[in-house]
């Protein structure tokens, strides 16, 4: 049975993707930064109820060394890594002058780290699908989010490059750029911020995590075998 590794998958979009891929028949390797992220959380039970295997791997995906060891552990546990979903991400909005590099470390380095080590596994398999979660903020920019927007734009660039580097090995790489999705991350915004975002959206509503999961499901499927970059 094929295996999918989803970073930042204890909750939100990552958890929805993990559950959707479990429904598609994948064994699931969950990942998040701490055990606390899985407390009061039934995502593992929901996944196992789909009749697939599931295990969580605690790892700071911004750490090169931790990712290397985690990928080895996932490969040892499941035998293959057939789908990688780089979903982990954070926001720390504010003025550029007051920002640290934390968002860059988590959002951008994690995609490089995971793509490098899982990509090596996939190259030996001569198959695999890498799906990165970017954002419309990386395409259009967003005031107060120079850190977040920069990382998501970088993910688009990395996606196009990885697609060209690994395509000859039977590996596809694509990015999904969600708009305003209802998650614990966006719940932290003020009502005024939420309404300002909704006013810019053609559908005049939040997106749902299951709608993003559906797109990832397609990109992970055989139907998307000629879709890359």
CSV table of C-alpha atoms in Angstrom, one decimal:
chain,number,residue,atom,x,y,z
A,1,UNK,CA,0.0,0.0,0.0
A,2,UNK,CA,1.3,3.5,-0.9
A,3,UNK,CA,2.2,6.0,1.8
A,4,UNK,CA,1.6,9.7,2.1
A,5,UNK,CA,3.7,12.0,4.4
A,6,UNK,CA,1.9,15.3,5.3
A,7,UNK,CA,3.7,18.0,7.3
A,8,UNK,CA,1.9,20.1,9.8
A,9,UNK,CA,-1.0,17.7,9.8
A,10,UNK,CA,-2.2,17.6,13.3
A,11,UNK,CA,-5.0,20.1,12.5
A,12,UNK,CA,-6.4,22.5,9.9
A,13,UNK,CA,-5.6,22.0,6.2
A,14,UNK,CA,-3.0,19.3,6.9
A,15,UNK,CA,-5.4,17.2,8.9
A,16,UNK,CA,-8.0,17.5,6.2
A,17,UNK,CA,-5.5,16.4,3.5
A,18,UNK,CA,-4.3,13.5,5.6
A,19,UNK,CA,-7.9,12.2,6.1
A,20,UNK,CA,-8.7,12.6,2.4
A,21,UNK,CA,-5.6,10.7,1.3
A,22,UNK,CA,-6.5,8.0,3.9
A,23,UNK,CA,-9.9,7.7,2.2
A,24,UNK,CA,-8.0,7.4,-1.1
A,25,UNK,CA,-6.3,4.4,0.4
A,26,UNK,CA,-2.9,5.7,1.5
A,27,UNK,CA,-1.1,4.8,4.7
A,28,UNK,CA,-0.5,8.1,6.5
A,29,UNK,CA,2.6,9.5,8.1
A,30,UNK,CA,1.4,12.5,10.2
A,31,UNK,CA,3.8,15.2,11.2
A,32,UNK,CA,3.8,18.2,13.5
A,33,UNK,CA,6.2,20.0,15.7
A,34,UNK,CA,5.1,18.6,19.1
A,35,UNK,CA,3.0,16.0,20.9
A,36,UNK,CA,0.9,18.9,22.2
A,37,UNK,CA,-0.4,19.6,18.7
A,38,UNK,CA,-2.1,16.2,18.8
A,39,UNK,CA,-3.8,16.6,22.2
A,40,UNK,CA,-7.6,16.6,22.2
A,41,UNK,CA,-7.3,15.6,18.6
A,42,UNK,CA,-8.9,12.5,17.0
A,43,UNK,CA,-7.2,12.8,13.6
A,44,UNK,CA,-5.3,9.5,14.1
A,45,UNK,CA,-8.5,7.6,15.0
A,46,UNK,CA,-10.4,9.0,12.0
A,47,UNK,CA,-7.6,7.9,9.7
A,48,UNK,CA,-7.4,4.4,11.1
A,49,UNK,CA,-11.1,4.1,10.8
A,50,UNK,CA,-10.6,4.3,7.0
A,51,UNK,CA,-8.7,0.9,7.2
A,52,UNK,CA,-5.2,2.2,6.6
A,53,UNK,CA,-2.2,2.4,8.8
A,54,UNK,CA,-1.2,5.7,10.5
A,55,UNK,CA,1.7,6.9,12.6
A,56,UNK,CA,2.7,10.4,13.8
A,57,UNK,CA,6.3,11.7,13.6
A,58,UNK,CA,7.2,14.6,15.8
A,59,UNK,CA,9.7,16.8,14.0
A,60,UNK,CA,10.6,20.5,13.5
A,61,UNK,CA,10.6,20.5,9.8
A,62,UNK,CA,12.7,23.7,9.7
A,63,UNK,CA,15.6,21.6,11.1
A,64,UNK,CA,17.7,19.9,8.4
A,65,UNK,CA,19.0,17.2,10.8
A,66,UNK,CA,15.5,16.4,12.3
A,67,UNK,CA,14.0,16.1,8.8
A,68,UNK,CA,16.8,13.8,7.7
A,69,UNK,CA,16.1,11.4,10.6
A,70,UNK,CA,12.3,11.7,10.3
A,71,UNK,CA,12.4,10.7,6.6
A,72,UNK,CA,14.5,7.7,7.5
A,73,UNK,CA,12.0,6.7,10.2
A,74,UNK,CA,9.0,7.1,7.8
A,75,UNK,CA,10.7,5.0,5.2
A,76,UNK,CA,11.7,2.3,7.7
A,77,UNK,CA,8.1,2.2,9.1
A,78,UNK,CA,6.2,2.1,5.8
A,79,UNK,CA,8.7,1.0,3.2
A,80,UNK,CA,7.9,3.7,0.7
A,81,UNK,CA,7.0,7.4,0.6
A,82,UNK,CA,4.8,7.9,-2.4
A,83,UNK,CA,3.3,11.3,-1.7
A,84,UNK,CA,4.8,14.2,0.1
A,85,UNK,CA,2.6,17.1,1.1
A,86,UNK,CA,4.6,20.1,2.3
A,87,UNK,CA,1.8,21.8,4.3
A,88,UNK,CA,3.6,23.1,7.5
A,89,UNK,CA,3.5,26.8,7.8
A,90,UNK,CA,3.0,29.7,10.3
A,91,UNK,CA,2.2,33.4,10.2
A,92,UNK,CA,3.7,36.2,12.2
A,93,UNK,CA,2.2,39.3,10.6
A,94,UNK,CA,3.4,42.8,11.3
A,95,UNK,CA,5.7,45.6,10.2
A,96,UNK,CA,8.8,44.4,8.3
A,97,UNK,CA,11.1,46.4,10.6
A,98,UNK,CA,9.9,44.3,13.6
A,99,UNK,CA,10.0,40.9,12.1
A,100,UNK,CA,12.3,37.9,12.8
A,101,UNK,CA,13.2,35.2,10.4
A,102,UNK,CA,11.0,32.6,12.1
A,103,UNK,CA,8.4,32.5,9.3
A,104,UNK,CA,11.1,32.0,6.6
A,105,UNK,CA,12.7,29.2,8.7
A,106,UNK,CA,9.5,27.3,9.0
A,107,UNK,CA,7.6,27.9,5.8
A,108,UNK,CA,10.5,27.9,3.3
A,109,UNK,CA,13.3,25.8,4.8
A,110,UNK,CA,10.8,23.0,5.6
A,111,UNK,CA,9.9,22.6,1.9
A,112,UNK,CA,13.6,22.5,0.9
A,113,UNK,CA,14.4,20.0,3.7
A,114,UNK,CA,11.5,17.6,3.0
A,115,UNK,CA,11.8,17.8,-0.7
A,116,UNK,CA,15.5,17.0,-0.6
A,117,UNK,CA,15.3,14.0,1.6
A,118,UNK,CA,11.9,12.6,0.4
A,119,UNK,CA,13.0,13.4,-3.1
A,120,UNK,CA,16.0,11.1,-2.7
A,121,UNK,CA,13.6,8.3,-1.6
A,122,UNK,CA,11.4,8.9,-4.6
A,123,UNK,CA,14.3,9.0,-7.0
A,124,UNK,CA,15.3,5.5,-5.9
A,125,UNK,CA,11.7,4.4,-6.3
A,126,UNK,CA,11.5,6.2,-9.7
A,127,UNK,CA,8.1,7.5,-8.7
A,128,UNK,CA,6.4,9.9,-6.4
A,129,UNK,CA,4.3,13.1,-6.0
A,130,UNK,CA,5.4,16.2,-4.2
A,131,UNK,CA,2.6,18.7,-3.4
A,132,UNK,CA,3.4,22.0,-1.8
A,133,UNK,CA,1.0,24.4,-0.1
A,134,UNK,CA,1.7,27.9,-1.3
A,135,UNK,CA,-0.7,30.8,-1.0
A,136,UNK,CA,-2.3,33.6,-3.0
A,137,UNK,CA,-0.2,35.9,-0.8
A,138,UNK,CA,2.8,34.6,-2.6
A,139,UNK,CA,1.3,35.5,-6.0
A,140,UNK,CA,-0.1,38.9,-5.2
A,141,UNK,CA,1.5,40.1,-2.0
A,142,UNK,CA,-0.3,41.2,1.2
A,143,UNK,CA,0.4,44.2,3.4
A,144,UNK,CA,1.9,43.1,6.8
A,145,UNK,CA,3.0,39.8,5.4
A,146,UNK,CA,6.3,40.4,3.7
A,147,UNK,CA,7.7,37.3,5.5
A,148,UNK,CA,4.7,35.0,4.7
A,149,UNK,CA,4.3,36.3,1.1
A,150,UNK,CA,8.0,35.9,0.4
A,151,UNK,CA,8.1,32.3,1.6
A,152,UNK,CA,5.0,31.3,-0.4
A,153,UNK,CA,6.4,32.9,-3.5
A,154,UNK,CA,9.6,31.0,-2.9
A,155,UNK,CA,7.6,27.8,-2.7
A,156,UNK,CA,6.2,28.5,-6.2
A,157,UNK,CA,9.8,28.9,-7.5
A,158,UNK,CA,10.9,25.7,-5.7
A,159,UNK,CA,8.0,23.8,-7.1
A,160,UNK,CA,8.8,24.7,-10.7
A,161,UNK,CA,12.4,23.8,-10.2
A,162,UNK,CA,11.9,20.5,-8.5
A,163,UNK,CA,9.4,19.6,-11.2
A,164,UNK,CA,12.1,20.1,-13.9
A,165,UNK,CA,14.8,18.3,-11.9
A,166,UNK,CA,12.9,15.2,-10.9
A,167,UNK,CA,10.4,14.8,-13.8
A,168,UNK,CA,12.7,12.4,-15.7
A,169,UNK,CA,12.6,10.1,-12.6
A,170,UNK,CA,8.8,9.8,-12.8
A,171,UNK,CA,8.2,12.4,-10.0
A,172,UNK,CA,5.8,15.2,-10.2
A,173,UNK,CA,5.8,18.4,-8.2
A,174,UNK,CA,3.0,20.9,-7.9
A,175,UNK,CA,1.8,23.7,-5.7
A,176,UNK,CA,-1.6,24.6,-4.4
A,177,UNK,CA,-2.1,28.3,-3.6
A,178,UNK,CA,-5.2,28.6,-1.3
A,179,UNK,CA,-6.9,31.8,-0.7
A,180,UNK,CA,-8.8,32.6,2.5
A,181,UNK,CA,-9.5,29.2,4.1
A,182,UNK,CA,-11.3,28.8,7.4
A,183,UNK,CA,-8.6,27.3,9.8
A,184,UNK,CA,-7.3,27.9,13.3
A,185,UNK,CA,-4.7,30.2,11.7
A,186,UNK,CA,-7.2,32.5,10.0
A,187,UNK,CA,-9.5,32.4,13.0
A,188,UNK,CA,-7.0,34.6,14.8
A,189,UNK,CA,-7.7,37.5,12.5
A,190,UNK,CA,-10.0,40.3,13.6
A,191,UNK,CA,-13.5,40.6,12.2
A,192,UNK,CA,-12.4,43.6,10.2
A,193,UNK,CA,-9.5,41.7,8.6
A,194,UNK,CA,-11.7,38.8,7.8
A,195,UNK,CA,-14.3,41.0,6.1
A,196,UNK,CA,-11.7,42.9,4.1
A,197,UNK,CA,-10.4,39.5,2.8
A,198,UNK,CA,-13.9,38.2,2.0
A,199,UNK,CA,-14.6,41.4,0.0
A,200,UNK,CA,-11.8,40.5,-2.4
A,201,UNK,CA,-13.1,37.0,-3.0
A,202,UNK,CA,-15.3,36.2,-6.0
A,203,UNK,CA,-17.3,33.6,-4.0
A,204,UNK,CA,-17.8,36.0,-1.0
A,205,UNK,CA,-17.1,33.3,1.5
A,206,UNK,CA,-14.3,31.4,3.3
A,207,UNK,CA,-12.9,28.3,1.5
A,208,UNK,CA,-13.2,25.1,3.4
A,209,UNK,CA,-10.3,22.8,4.3
A,210,UNK,CA,-12.0,19.9,2.5
A,211,UNK,CA,-12.0,21.8,-0.7
A,212,UNK,CA,-8.2,22.2,-0.5
A,213,UNK,CA,-7.9,18.5,0.4
A,214,UNK,CA,-9.8,17.6,-2.8
A,215,UNK,CA,-7.3,19.4,-5.0
A,216,UNK,CA,-4.4,17.7,-3.3
A,217,UNK,CA,-6.2,14.3,-3.7
A,218,UNK,CA,-6.4,15.0,-7.5
A,219,UNK,CA,-2.7,15.9,-7.7
A,220,UNK,CA,-1.8,12.8,-5.8
A,221,UNK,CA,-3.8,10.6,-8.1
A,222,UNK,CA,-3.0,8.8,-11.4
A,223,UNK,CA,-5.4,11.3,-13.1
A,224,UNK,CA,-2.7,14.0,-12.5
A,225,UNK,CA,0.3,11.9,-13.8
A,226,UNK,CA,1.0,14.4,-16.5
A,227,UNK,CA,0.5,17.5,-14.3
A,228,UNK,CA,3.7,19.0,-13.0
A,229,UNK,CA,5.3,22.3,-12.2
